[in-house]
């Protein structure tokens, strides 16, 4: 990939001669006219595909993104070795019930980290519950030998769909652990999806420290499948559900975070990180989650290079490995950063999809929060208005520098869970301009942080 340094876009290249309004205009224009993030995503999604930790796709993505960063002419590009879990889905899962008239199949997928069913599958009666509390009230006697069906839908009343996800996802992350302790033989979880369709959505399930004998297979069922199963159970509470999956857990394997940076000209010891996670689930190609965040983060550095902007602080892009089923990349990054005595002043993560940016979720003290909010007017021309306190990102979560400010890009979330962790998280679901606007928004905030610092 070649790029030209566009002096024309920034008429006054020396910082100080350019107003913040002009600089943001240049950043957005540059990104929309000659951004590379969409092409990078096209390659990641369509030529490489899914990138589950430990898979061939993940390793290809490491090589590809490192090469692309090397072509940009950054100060330094390097890899950070990290051991990651390797879980493999195996053959396509099967699920059905047989009623008096026919065999009814259901779209399911194994949850990430789940154990397999016995070779011939599991056949058992089903108990539908809507929460872990409801499961626990049933107790061992009722649960033993049964398949537990968690069917609490995401609450549609939340405008921010991540809140609906957050208040529902315990069924997926802990349902198998809790049901296993009570002697269930399997768990089926309604997909974390606000719409009704036929796609099962995977995601991690954690067994915690339960006994190996208590680990039971867990699968997600599509939302339509969940509705159907629930209605069948209303007619026949004794019906038996069958499912089969053959996933496997292997030894940890070696993988990498991919890192590139532009060294700061005034305070190179101060580091500003921008990143996303390079791994994805295996059903789609992880275009929104989180190919988008990776290529947007790479684009941030490319914008600065193309605009000939020399940052005061070191600006570093990190493509973290293994966010989905371990956060090993984020933990390794923090471990090495502490060991090397690095001083991070700011971290920005994009891991909420490649949709139209709306603003930022800011994890900072009052002083720094207010400082960022004071720049809100600069973003208004770009329809960025949401400056709220909240979570930043899973990969930057472990970062512990003393005065660090952490921020998550907040795109429009209405369609995110239509695709999240499902086979339709694919390149065609990402809009070029929306992706680019997100990258420009990230670049703009980093520019302001670089220029004015944090308190
Ligand atoms: Zn993600």
GROMACS .gro file of C-alpha atoms in nm, residues 9-435:
model
  427
    9UNK     CA    1  -0.497   1.914   0.324
   10UNK     CA    2  -0.316   2.091   0.603
   11UNK     CA    3  -0.225   2.429   0.467
   12UNK     CA    4  -0.014   2.511   0.771
   13UNK     CA    5   0.183   2.213   0.874
   14UNK     CA    6   0.341   2.353   1.184
   15UNK     CA    7   0.132   2.282   1.488
   16UNK     CA    8   0.017   2.604   1.649
   17UNK     CA    9  -0.063   2.767   1.319
   18UNK     CA   10  -0.356   2.533   1.271
   19UNK     CA   11  -0.666   2.575   1.482
   20UNK     CA   12  -0.825   2.268   1.634
   21UNK     CA   13  -1.126   2.315   1.407
   22UNK     CA   14  -0.899   2.314   1.101
   23UNK     CA   15  -0.706   2.014   1.221
   24UNK     CA   16  -1.019   1.808   1.285
   25UNK     CA   17  -1.151   1.906   0.944
   26UNK     CA   18  -0.823   1.789   0.789
   27UNK     CA   19  -0.834   1.461   0.980
   28UNK     CA   20  -1.191   1.379   0.871
   29UNK     CA   21  -1.127   1.489   0.511
   30UNK     CA   22  -0.808   1.291   0.487
   31UNK     CA   23  -0.967   0.979   0.631
   32UNK     CA   24  -1.269   0.997   0.402
   33UNK     CA   25  -1.064   1.074   0.092
   34UNK     CA   26  -0.764   0.849   0.127
   35UNK     CA   27  -0.812   0.621   0.424
   36UNK     CA   28  -0.686   0.263   0.404
   37UNK     CA   29  -0.891   0.111   0.685
   38UNK     CA   30  -1.162  -0.028   0.458
   39UNK     CA   31  -0.911  -0.202   0.228
   40UNK     CA   32  -0.730  -0.346   0.527
   41UNK     CA   33  -1.058  -0.477   0.664
   42UNK     CA   34  -1.147  -0.624   0.326
   43UNK     CA   35  -0.828  -0.826   0.333
   44UNK     CA   36  -0.860  -0.932   0.696
   45UNK     CA   37  -1.221  -1.041   0.644
   46UNK     CA   38  -1.225  -1.185   0.295
   47UNK     CA   39  -0.871  -1.311   0.241
   48UNK     CA   40  -0.794  -1.423   0.596
   49UNK     CA   41  -1.135  -1.475   0.756
   50UNK     CA   42  -1.206  -1.575   1.114
   51UNK     CA   43  -0.922  -1.531   1.363
   52UNK     CA   44  -0.994  -1.732   1.672
   53UNK     CA   45  -0.692  -1.744   1.907
   54UNK     CA   46  -0.459  -2.024   1.814
   55UNK     CA   47  -0.605  -2.064   1.465
   56UNK     CA   48  -0.430  -2.030   1.133
   57UNK     CA   49  -0.639  -1.718   1.062
   58UNK     CA   50  -0.511  -1.549   1.378
   59UNK     CA   51  -0.151  -1.616   1.279
   60UNK     CA   52  -0.208  -1.491   0.924
   61UNK     CA   53  -0.363  -1.174   1.066
   62UNK     CA   54  -0.052  -1.115   1.278
   63UNK     CA   55   0.173  -1.143   0.973
   64UNK     CA   56  -0.055  -0.932   0.754
   65UNK     CA   57  -0.105  -0.642   0.995
   66UNK     CA   58   0.262  -0.634   1.090
   67UNK     CA   59   0.353  -0.611   0.721
   68UNK     CA   60   0.100  -0.338   0.657
   69UNK     CA   61   0.226  -0.137   0.953
   70UNK     CA   62   0.582  -0.180   0.830
   71UNK     CA   63   0.484  -0.029   0.496
   72UNK     CA   64   0.364   0.291   0.664
   73UNK     CA   65   0.704   0.411   0.776
   74UNK     CA   66   0.643   0.417   1.151
   75UNK     CA   67   0.930   0.458   1.396
   76UNK     CA   68   0.903   0.098   1.508
   77UNK     CA   69   0.689  -0.211   1.445
   78UNK     CA   70   0.722  -0.524   1.656
   79UNK     CA   71   0.546  -0.829   1.799
   80UNK     CA   72   0.486  -0.923   2.162
   81UNK     CA   73   0.480  -1.296   2.221
   82UNK     CA   74   0.188  -1.429   2.422
   83UNK     CA   75   0.059  -1.779   2.496
   84UNK     CA   76  -0.310  -1.814   2.411
   85UNK     CA   77  -0.576  -2.080   2.463
   86UNK     CA   78  -0.673  -2.295   2.167
   87UNK     CA   79  -1.031  -2.414   2.144
   88UNK     CA   80  -1.165  -2.572   1.826
   89UNK     CA   81  -1.532  -2.608   1.742
   90UNK     CA   82  -1.508  -2.930   1.541
   91UNK     CA   83  -1.792  -3.068   1.329
   92UNK     CA   84  -2.110  -2.869   1.281
   93UNK     CA   85  -2.336  -2.901   1.583
   94UNK     CA   86  -2.673  -3.075   1.564
   95UNK     CA   87  -2.987  -3.024   1.769
   96UNK     CA   88  -3.344  -3.145   1.739
   97UNK     CA   89  -3.657  -3.260   1.917
   98UNK     CA   90  -3.878  -3.539   1.798
   99UNK     CA   91  -4.245  -3.483   1.865
  100UNK     CA   92  -4.529  -3.715   1.774
  101UNK     CA   93  -4.530  -3.606   1.410
  102UNK     CA   94  -4.183  -3.499   1.308
  103UNK     CA   95  -3.821  -3.420   1.386
  104UNK     CA   96  -3.768  -3.047   1.440
  105UNK     CA   97  -3.412  -2.918   1.398
  106UNK     CA   98  -3.271  -2.616   1.579
  107UNK     CA   99  -2.979  -2.390   1.481
  108UNK     CA  100  -2.726  -2.411   1.763
  109UNK     CA  101  -2.353  -2.350   1.806
  110UNK     CA  102  -2.120  -2.454   2.085
  111UNK     CA  103  -2.024  -2.177   2.323
  112UNK     CA  104  -1.655  -2.089   2.320
  113UNK     CA  105  -1.460  -2.297   2.570
  114UNK     CA  106  -1.740  -2.551   2.604
  115UNK     CA  107  -1.667  -2.920   2.636
  116UNK     CA  108  -1.806  -3.161   2.380
  117UNK     CA  109  -2.113  -3.373   2.431
  118UNK     CA  110  -2.055  -3.748   2.451
  119UNK     CA  111  -1.987  -3.887   2.103
  120UNK     CA  112  -2.350  -3.976   2.044
  121UNK     CA  113  -2.481  -3.650   2.181
  122UNK     CA  114  -2.704  -3.571   2.478
  123UNK     CA  115  -3.074  -3.650   2.491
  124UNK     CA  116  -3.267  -3.526   2.793
  125UNK     CA  117  -3.575  -3.344   2.917
  126UNK     CA  118  -3.552  -2.967   2.924
  127UNK     CA  119  -3.617  -2.717   3.199
  128UNK     CA  120  -3.664  -2.358   3.081
  129UNK     CA  121  -3.539  -2.090   3.318
  130UNK     CA  122  -3.486  -1.715   3.284
  131UNK     CA  123  -3.204  -1.654   3.526
  132UNK     CA  124  -2.936  -1.821   3.733
  133UNK     CA  125  -3.140  -1.741   4.046
  134UNK     CA  126  -3.435  -1.932   3.902
  135UNK     CA  127  -3.203  -2.225   3.827
  136UNK     CA  128  -3.067  -2.227   4.181
  137UNK     CA  129  -3.417  -2.224   4.328
  138UNK     CA  130  -3.490  -2.549   4.146
  139UNK     CA  131  -3.209  -2.722   4.330
  140UNK     CA  132  -3.020  -3.043   4.256
  141UNK     CA  133  -3.315  -3.281   4.266
  142UNK     CA  134  -3.500  -3.115   3.980
  143UNK     CA  135  -3.194  -3.022   3.772
  144UNK     CA  136  -3.006  -3.352   3.780
  145UNK     CA  137  -2.999  -3.525   3.442
  146UNK     CA  138  -3.175  -3.238   3.264
  147UNK     CA  139  -3.082  -2.990   2.993
  148UNK     CA  140  -3.118  -2.636   3.126
  149UNK     CA  141  -3.254  -2.388   2.874
  150UNK     CA  142  -3.175  -2.026   2.961
  151UNK     CA  143  -3.428  -1.812   2.776
  152UNK     CA  144  -3.417  -1.459   2.915
  153UNK     CA  145  -3.423  -1.225   2.611
  154UNK     CA  146  -3.216  -0.908   2.585
  155UNK     CA  147  -3.429  -0.624   2.715
  156UNK     CA  148  -3.537  -0.411   2.414
  157UNK     CA  149  -3.606  -0.107   2.632
  158UNK     CA  150  -3.238  -0.021   2.662
  159UNK     CA  151  -3.146   0.236   2.400
  160UNK     CA  152  -2.781   0.144   2.433
  161UNK     CA  153  -2.783  -0.221   2.340
  162UNK     CA  154  -2.461  -0.294   2.529
  163UNK     CA  155  -2.662  -0.239   2.846
  164UNK     CA  156  -2.914  -0.501   2.732
  165UNK     CA  157  -2.623  -0.734   2.661
  166UNK     CA  158  -2.460  -0.667   2.996
  167UNK     CA  159  -2.779  -0.748   3.183
  168UNK     CA  160  -2.831  -1.076   2.998
  169UNK     CA  161  -2.493  -1.227   2.924
  170UNK     CA  162  -2.452  -1.401   3.263
  171UNK     CA  163  -2.670  -1.680   3.123
  172UNK     CA  164  -2.409  -1.746   2.856
  173UNK     CA  165  -2.095  -1.682   3.060
  174UNK     CA  166  -2.196  -1.863   3.382
  175UNK     CA  167  -2.502  -2.073   3.296
  176UNK     CA  168  -2.306  -2.393   3.225
  177UNK     CA  169  -2.099  -2.358   3.540
  178UNK     CA  170  -2.404  -2.312   3.761
  179UNK     CA  171  -2.613  -2.582   3.595
  180UNK     CA  172  -2.317  -2.822   3.598
  181UNK     CA  173  -2.280  -2.784   3.974
  182UNK     CA  174  -2.643  -2.894   4.010
  183UNK     CA  175  -2.597  -3.204   3.796
  184UNK     CA  176  -2.747  -3.090   3.465
  185UNK     CA  177  -2.623  -3.271   3.153
  186UNK     CA  178  -2.624  -2.977   2.914
  187UNK     CA  179  -2.707  -2.610   2.874
  188UNK     CA  180  -2.880  -2.430   2.589
  189UNK     CA  181  -2.869  -2.048   2.596
  190UNK     CA  182  -3.082  -1.807   2.397
  191UNK     CA  183  -2.850  -1.611   2.167
  192UNK     CA  184  -2.753  -1.259   2.274
  193UNK     CA  185  -2.943  -1.099   1.990
  194UNK     CA  186  -3.224  -0.843   2.003
  195UNK     CA  187  -3.392  -0.950   1.683
  196UNK     CA  188  -3.561  -1.277   1.596
  197UNK     CA  189  -3.364  -1.475   1.339
  198UNK     CA  190  -3.210  -1.815   1.277
  199UNK     CA  191  -2.846  -1.746   1.365
  200UNK     CA  192  -2.691  -1.882   1.683
  201UNK     CA  193  -2.440  -1.643   1.847
  202UNK     CA  194  -2.138  -1.790   2.022
  203UNK     CA  195  -1.931  -1.631   2.298
  204UNK     CA  196  -1.731  -1.753   2.589
  205UNK     CA  197  -1.862  -1.968   2.870
  206UNK     CA  198  -1.656  -2.002   3.188
  207UNK     CA  199  -1.654  -2.308   3.408
  208UNK     CA  200  -1.455  -2.135   3.680
  209UNK     CA  201  -1.304  -2.385   3.920
  210UNK     CA  202  -1.577  -2.651   3.915
  211UNK     CA  203  -1.478  -3.019   3.903
  212UNK     CA  204  -1.403  -3.163   3.557
  213UNK     CA  205  -1.695  -3.403   3.608
  214UNK     CA  206  -1.928  -3.104   3.653
  215UNK     CA  207  -1.832  -2.946   3.321
  216UNK     CA  208  -2.128  -2.988   3.089
  217UNK     CA  209  -2.163  -2.898   2.721
  218UNK     CA  210  -2.313  -2.557   2.648
  219UNK     CA  211  -2.455  -2.423   2.323
  220UNK     CA  212  -2.633  -2.112   2.201
  221UNK     CA  213  -2.963  -2.145   2.017
  222UNK     CA  214  -3.092  -1.887   1.768
  223UNK     CA  215  -3.361  -1.650   1.896
  224UNK     CA  216  -3.623  -1.806   1.667
  225UNK     CA  217  -3.511  -2.146   1.790
  226UNK     CA  218  -3.548  -2.031   2.150
  227UNK     CA  219  -3.901  -1.904   2.083
  228UNK     CA  220  -3.996  -2.231   1.918
  229UNK     CA  221  -3.846  -2.450   2.187
  230UNK     CA  222  -4.022  -2.247   2.454
  231UNK     CA  223  -4.358  -2.287   2.280
  232UNK     CA  224  -4.305  -2.662   2.232
  233UNK     CA  225  -4.226  -2.696   2.602
  234UNK     CA  226  -4.553  -2.523   2.687
  235UNK     CA  227  -4.740  -2.800   2.505
  236UNK     CA  228  -4.524  -3.084   2.625
  237UNK     CA  229  -4.305  -3.025   2.928
  238UNK     CA  230  -4.165  -3.379   2.895
  239UNK     CA  231  -4.026  -3.338   2.546
  240UNK     CA  232  -3.670  -3.447   2.499
  241UNK     CA  233  -3.407  -3.229   2.335
  242UNK     CA  234  -3.105  -3.374   2.159
  243UNK     CA  235  -2.779  -3.199   2.081
  244UNK     CA  236  -2.433  -3.297   1.973
  245UNK     CA  237  -2.110  -3.100   1.953
  246UNK     CA  238  -1.750  -3.211   1.924
  247UNK     CA  239  -1.541  -2.911   2.032
  248UNK     CA  240  -1.197  -2.963   2.182
  249UNK     CA  241  -0.954  -2.774   2.401
  250UNK     CA  242  -0.585  -2.806   2.318
  251UNK     CA  243  -0.266  -2.694   2.490
  252UNK     CA  244  -0.195  -2.320   2.482
  253UNK     CA  245  -0.013  -2.201   2.170
  254UNK     CA  246   0.221  -1.913   2.095
  255UNK     CA  247   0.072  -1.602   1.940
  256UNK     CA  248   0.136  -1.229   1.931
  257UNK     CA  249   0.016  -0.876   1.991
  258UNK     CA  250   0.110  -0.655   1.695
  259UNK     CA  251   0.253  -0.316   1.790
  260UNK     CA  252   0.357  -0.011   1.587
  261UNK     CA  253   0.446   0.339   1.697
  262UNK     CA  254   0.536   0.692   1.600
  263UNK     CA  255   0.787   0.826   1.847
  264UNK     CA  256   0.695   1.155   2.013
  265UNK     CA  257   0.914   1.457   1.945
  266UNK     CA  258   0.873   1.628   2.284
  267UNK     CA  259   0.780   1.361   2.538
  268UNK     CA  260   0.860   1.027   2.378
  269UNK     CA  261   0.841   0.856   2.717
  270UNK     CA  262   0.469   0.936   2.737
  271UNK     CA  263   0.269   0.677   2.551
  272UNK     CA  264  -0.073   0.710   2.395
  273UNK     CA  265  -0.220   0.375   2.296
  274UNK     CA  266  -0.490   0.311   2.039
  275UNK     CA  267  -0.610  -0.040   1.969
  276UNK     CA  268  -0.856  -0.316   1.906
  277UNK     CA  269  -0.837  -0.694   1.918
  278UNK     CA  270  -0.706  -0.899   1.629
  279UNK     CA  271  -0.868  -1.226   1.729
  280UNK     CA  272  -1.234  -1.296   1.653
  281UNK     CA  273  -1.483  -1.574   1.697
  282UNK     CA  274  -1.487  -1.844   1.436
  283UNK     CA  275  -1.840  -1.829   1.291
  284UNK     CA  276  -1.816  -1.514   1.079
  285UNK     CA  277  -1.499  -1.329   0.987
  286UNK     CA  278  -1.503  -1.084   1.276
  287UNK     CA  279  -1.544  -0.774   1.059
  288UNK     CA  280  -1.724  -0.572   1.324
  289UNK     CA  281  -1.577  -0.762   1.621
  290UNK     CA  282  -1.310  -0.652   1.604
  291UNK     CA  283  -1.154  -0.624   1.262
  292UNK     CA  284  -1.308  -0.277   1.248
  293UNK     CA  285  -1.136  -0.163   1.568
  294UNK     CA  286  -0.798  -0.294   1.446
  295UNK     CA  287  -0.803  -0.122   1.109
  296UNK     CA  288  -0.940   0.201   1.260
  297UNK     CA  289  -0.652   0.200   1.510
  298UNK     CA  290  -0.400   0.148   1.229
  299UNK     CA  291  -0.569   0.429   1.038
  300UNK     CA  292  -0.515   0.668   1.330
  301UNK     CA  293  -0.139   0.646   1.278
  302UNK     CA  294  -0.177   0.662   0.902
  303UNK     CA  295  -0.383   0.982   0.933
  304UNK     CA  296  -0.105   1.147   1.132
  305UNK     CA  297   0.156   1.038   0.878
  306UNK     CA  298  -0.049   1.151   0.581
  307UNK     CA  299  -0.113   1.488   0.744
  308UNK     CA  300   0.253   1.519   0.836
  309UNK     CA  301   0.159   1.564   1.199
  310UNK     CA  302   0.448   1.502   1.437
  311UNK     CA  303   0.307   1.401   1.775
  312UNK     CA  304   0.455   1.533   2.098
  313UNK     CA  305   0.402   1.199   2.271
  314UNK     CA  306   0.463   0.849   2.141
  315UNK     CA  307   0.154   0.720   1.965
  316UNK     CA  308   0.128   0.345   1.961
  317UNK     CA  309  -0.116   0.115   1.790
  318UNK     CA  310  -0.168  -0.223   1.957
  319UNK     CA  311  -0.361  -0.507   1.796
  320UNK     CA  312  -0.431  -0.728   2.094
  321UNK     CA  313  -0.458  -1.105   2.066
  322UNK     CA  314  -0.716  -1.316   2.248
  323UNK     CA  315  -0.972  -1.068   2.377
  324UNK     CA  316  -1.258  -1.307   2.309
  325UNK     CA  317  -1.155  -1.604   2.518
  326UNK     CA  318  -0.888  -1.500   2.760
  327UNK     CA  319  -0.766  -1.135   2.731
  328UNK     CA  320  -0.417  -1.281   2.733
  329UNK     CA  321  -0.293  -1.013   2.491
  330UNK     CA  322  -0.417  -0.727   2.708
  331UNK     CA  323  -0.266  -0.884   3.018
  332UNK     CA  324   0.065  -0.948   2.844
  333UNK     CA  325   0.078  -0.591   2.717
  334UNK     CA  326   0.034  -0.457   3.070
  335UNK     CA  327   0.286  -0.704   3.210
  336UNK     CA  328   0.555  -0.593   2.962
  337UNK     CA  329   0.465  -0.228   3.002
  338UNK     CA  330   0.508  -0.247   3.382
  339UNK     CA  331   0.829  -0.444   3.347
  340UNK     CA  332   0.970  -0.181   3.111
  341UNK     CA  333   0.853   0.106   3.331
  342UNK     CA  334   0.648   0.259   3.052
  343UNK     CA  335   0.431   0.560   3.122
  344UNK     CA  336   0.095   0.547   2.949
  345UNK     CA  337  -0.103   0.868   2.962
  346UNK     CA  338  -0.397   0.767   2.746
  347UNK     CA  339  -0.554   0.457   2.591
  348UNK     CA  340  -0.837   0.440   2.339
  349UNK     CA  341  -1.002   0.116   2.230
  350UNK     CA  342  -1.246   0.056   1.948
  351UNK     CA  343  -1.433  -0.269   2.013
  352UNK     CA  344  -1.801  -0.189   1.973
  353UNK     CA  345  -1.839  -0.240   1.599
  354UNK     CA  346  -1.762  -0.037   1.289
  355UNK     CA  347  -2.088   0.159   1.288
  356UNK     CA  348  -2.135   0.538   1.280
  357UNK     CA  349  -1.945   0.692   1.569
  358UNK     CA  350  -2.158   0.869   1.830
  359UNK     CA  351  -1.899   0.959   2.091
  360UNK     CA  352  -1.686   0.827   2.369
  361UNK     CA  353  -1.723   0.631   2.688
  362UNK     CA  354  -1.470   0.784   2.925
  363UNK     CA  355  -1.301   0.620   3.220
  364UNK     CA  356  -1.128   0.914   3.391
  365UNK     CA  357  -1.133   1.129   3.703
  366UNK     CA  358  -1.350   1.441   3.712
  367UNK     CA  359  -1.076   1.676   3.593
  368UNK     CA  360  -0.986   1.476   3.285
  369UNK     CA  361  -1.345   1.388   3.210
  370UNK     CA  362  -1.435   1.759   3.208
  371UNK     CA  363  -1.134   1.837   2.993
  372UNK     CA  364  -1.245   1.588   2.728
  373UNK     CA  365  -1.604   1.714   2.749
  374UNK     CA  366  -1.476   2.069   2.686
  375UNK     CA  367  -1.378   1.954   2.334
  376UNK     CA  368  -1.729   1.840   2.255
  377UNK     CA  369  -1.805   2.143   2.035
  378UNK     CA  370  -1.516   2.046   1.805
  379UNK     CA  371  -1.688   1.716   1.730
  380UNK     CA  372  -2.035   1.851   1.669
  381UNK     CA  373  -1.985   1.906   1.292
  382UNK     CA  374  -1.919   1.533   1.268
  383UNK     CA  375  -2.237   1.439   1.458
  384UNK     CA  376  -2.037   1.318   1.757
  385UNK     CA  377  -2.223   1.415   2.071
  386UNK     CA  378  -2.203   1.142   2.331
  387UNK     CA  379  -1.940   1.212   2.599
  388UNK     CA  380  -2.027   0.989   2.890
  389UNK     CA  381  -1.852   0.829   3.183
  390UNK     CA  382  -1.824   0.454   3.145
  391UNK     CA  383  -1.630   0.149   3.037
  392UNK     CA  384  -1.336   0.183   2.797
  393UNK     CA  385  -1.229  -0.153   2.657
  394UNK     CA  386  -1.142  -0.505   2.767
  395UNK     CA  387  -0.788  -0.504   2.624
  396UNK     CA  388  -0.684  -0.171   2.774
  397UNK     CA  389  -0.861  -0.259   3.100
  398UNK     CA  390  -0.549  -0.409   3.261
  399UNK     CA  391  -0.332  -0.097   3.192
  400UNK     CA  392  -0.222   0.045   3.524
  401UNK     CA  393  -0.009   0.358   3.458
  402UNK     CA  394  -0.053   0.612   3.734
  403UNK     CA  395  -0.255   0.887   3.570
  404UNK     CA  396  -0.386   0.705   3.267
  405UNK     CA  397  -0.713   0.809   3.104
  406UNK     CA  398  -0.896   0.531   2.917
  407UNK     CA  399  -1.167   0.575   2.658
  408UNK     CA  400  -1.383   0.350   2.441
  409UNK     CA  401  -1.515   0.463   2.104
  410UNK     CA  402  -1.894   0.449   2.109
  411UNK     CA  403  -2.054   0.379   1.774
  412UNK     CA  404  -2.426   0.349   1.717
  413UNK     CA  405  -2.511   0.014   1.878
  414UNK     CA  406  -2.855  -0.064   1.729
  415UNK     CA  407  -2.737  -0.323   1.476
  416UNK     CA  408  -2.432  -0.453   1.659
  417UNK     CA  409  -2.600  -0.750   1.824
  418UNK     CA  410  -2.756  -0.859   1.494
  419UNK     CA  411  -2.400  -0.963   1.403
  420UNK     CA  412  -2.208  -1.004   1.727
  421UNK     CA  413  -2.030  -1.345   1.746
  422UNK     CA  414  -2.249  -1.486   1.467
  423UNK     CA  415  -2.187  -1.608   1.113
  424UNK     CA  416  -2.313  -1.278   0.970
  425UNK     CA  417  -2.033  -1.072   1.126
  426UNK     CA  418  -1.891  -1.029   0.780
  427UNK     CA  419  -1.737  -0.758   0.564
  428UNK     CA  420  -2.061  -0.672   0.382
  429UNK     CA  421  -2.210  -0.568   0.716
  430UNK     CA  422  -1.955  -0.285   0.752
  431UNK     CA  423  -2.018   0.046   0.581
  432UNK     CA  424  -1.707   0.215   0.444
  433UNK     CA  425  -1.793   0.568   0.550
  434UNK     CA  426  -1.910   0.467   0.895
  435UNK     CA  427  -1.585   0.280   0.950
   0.00000   0.00000   0.00000
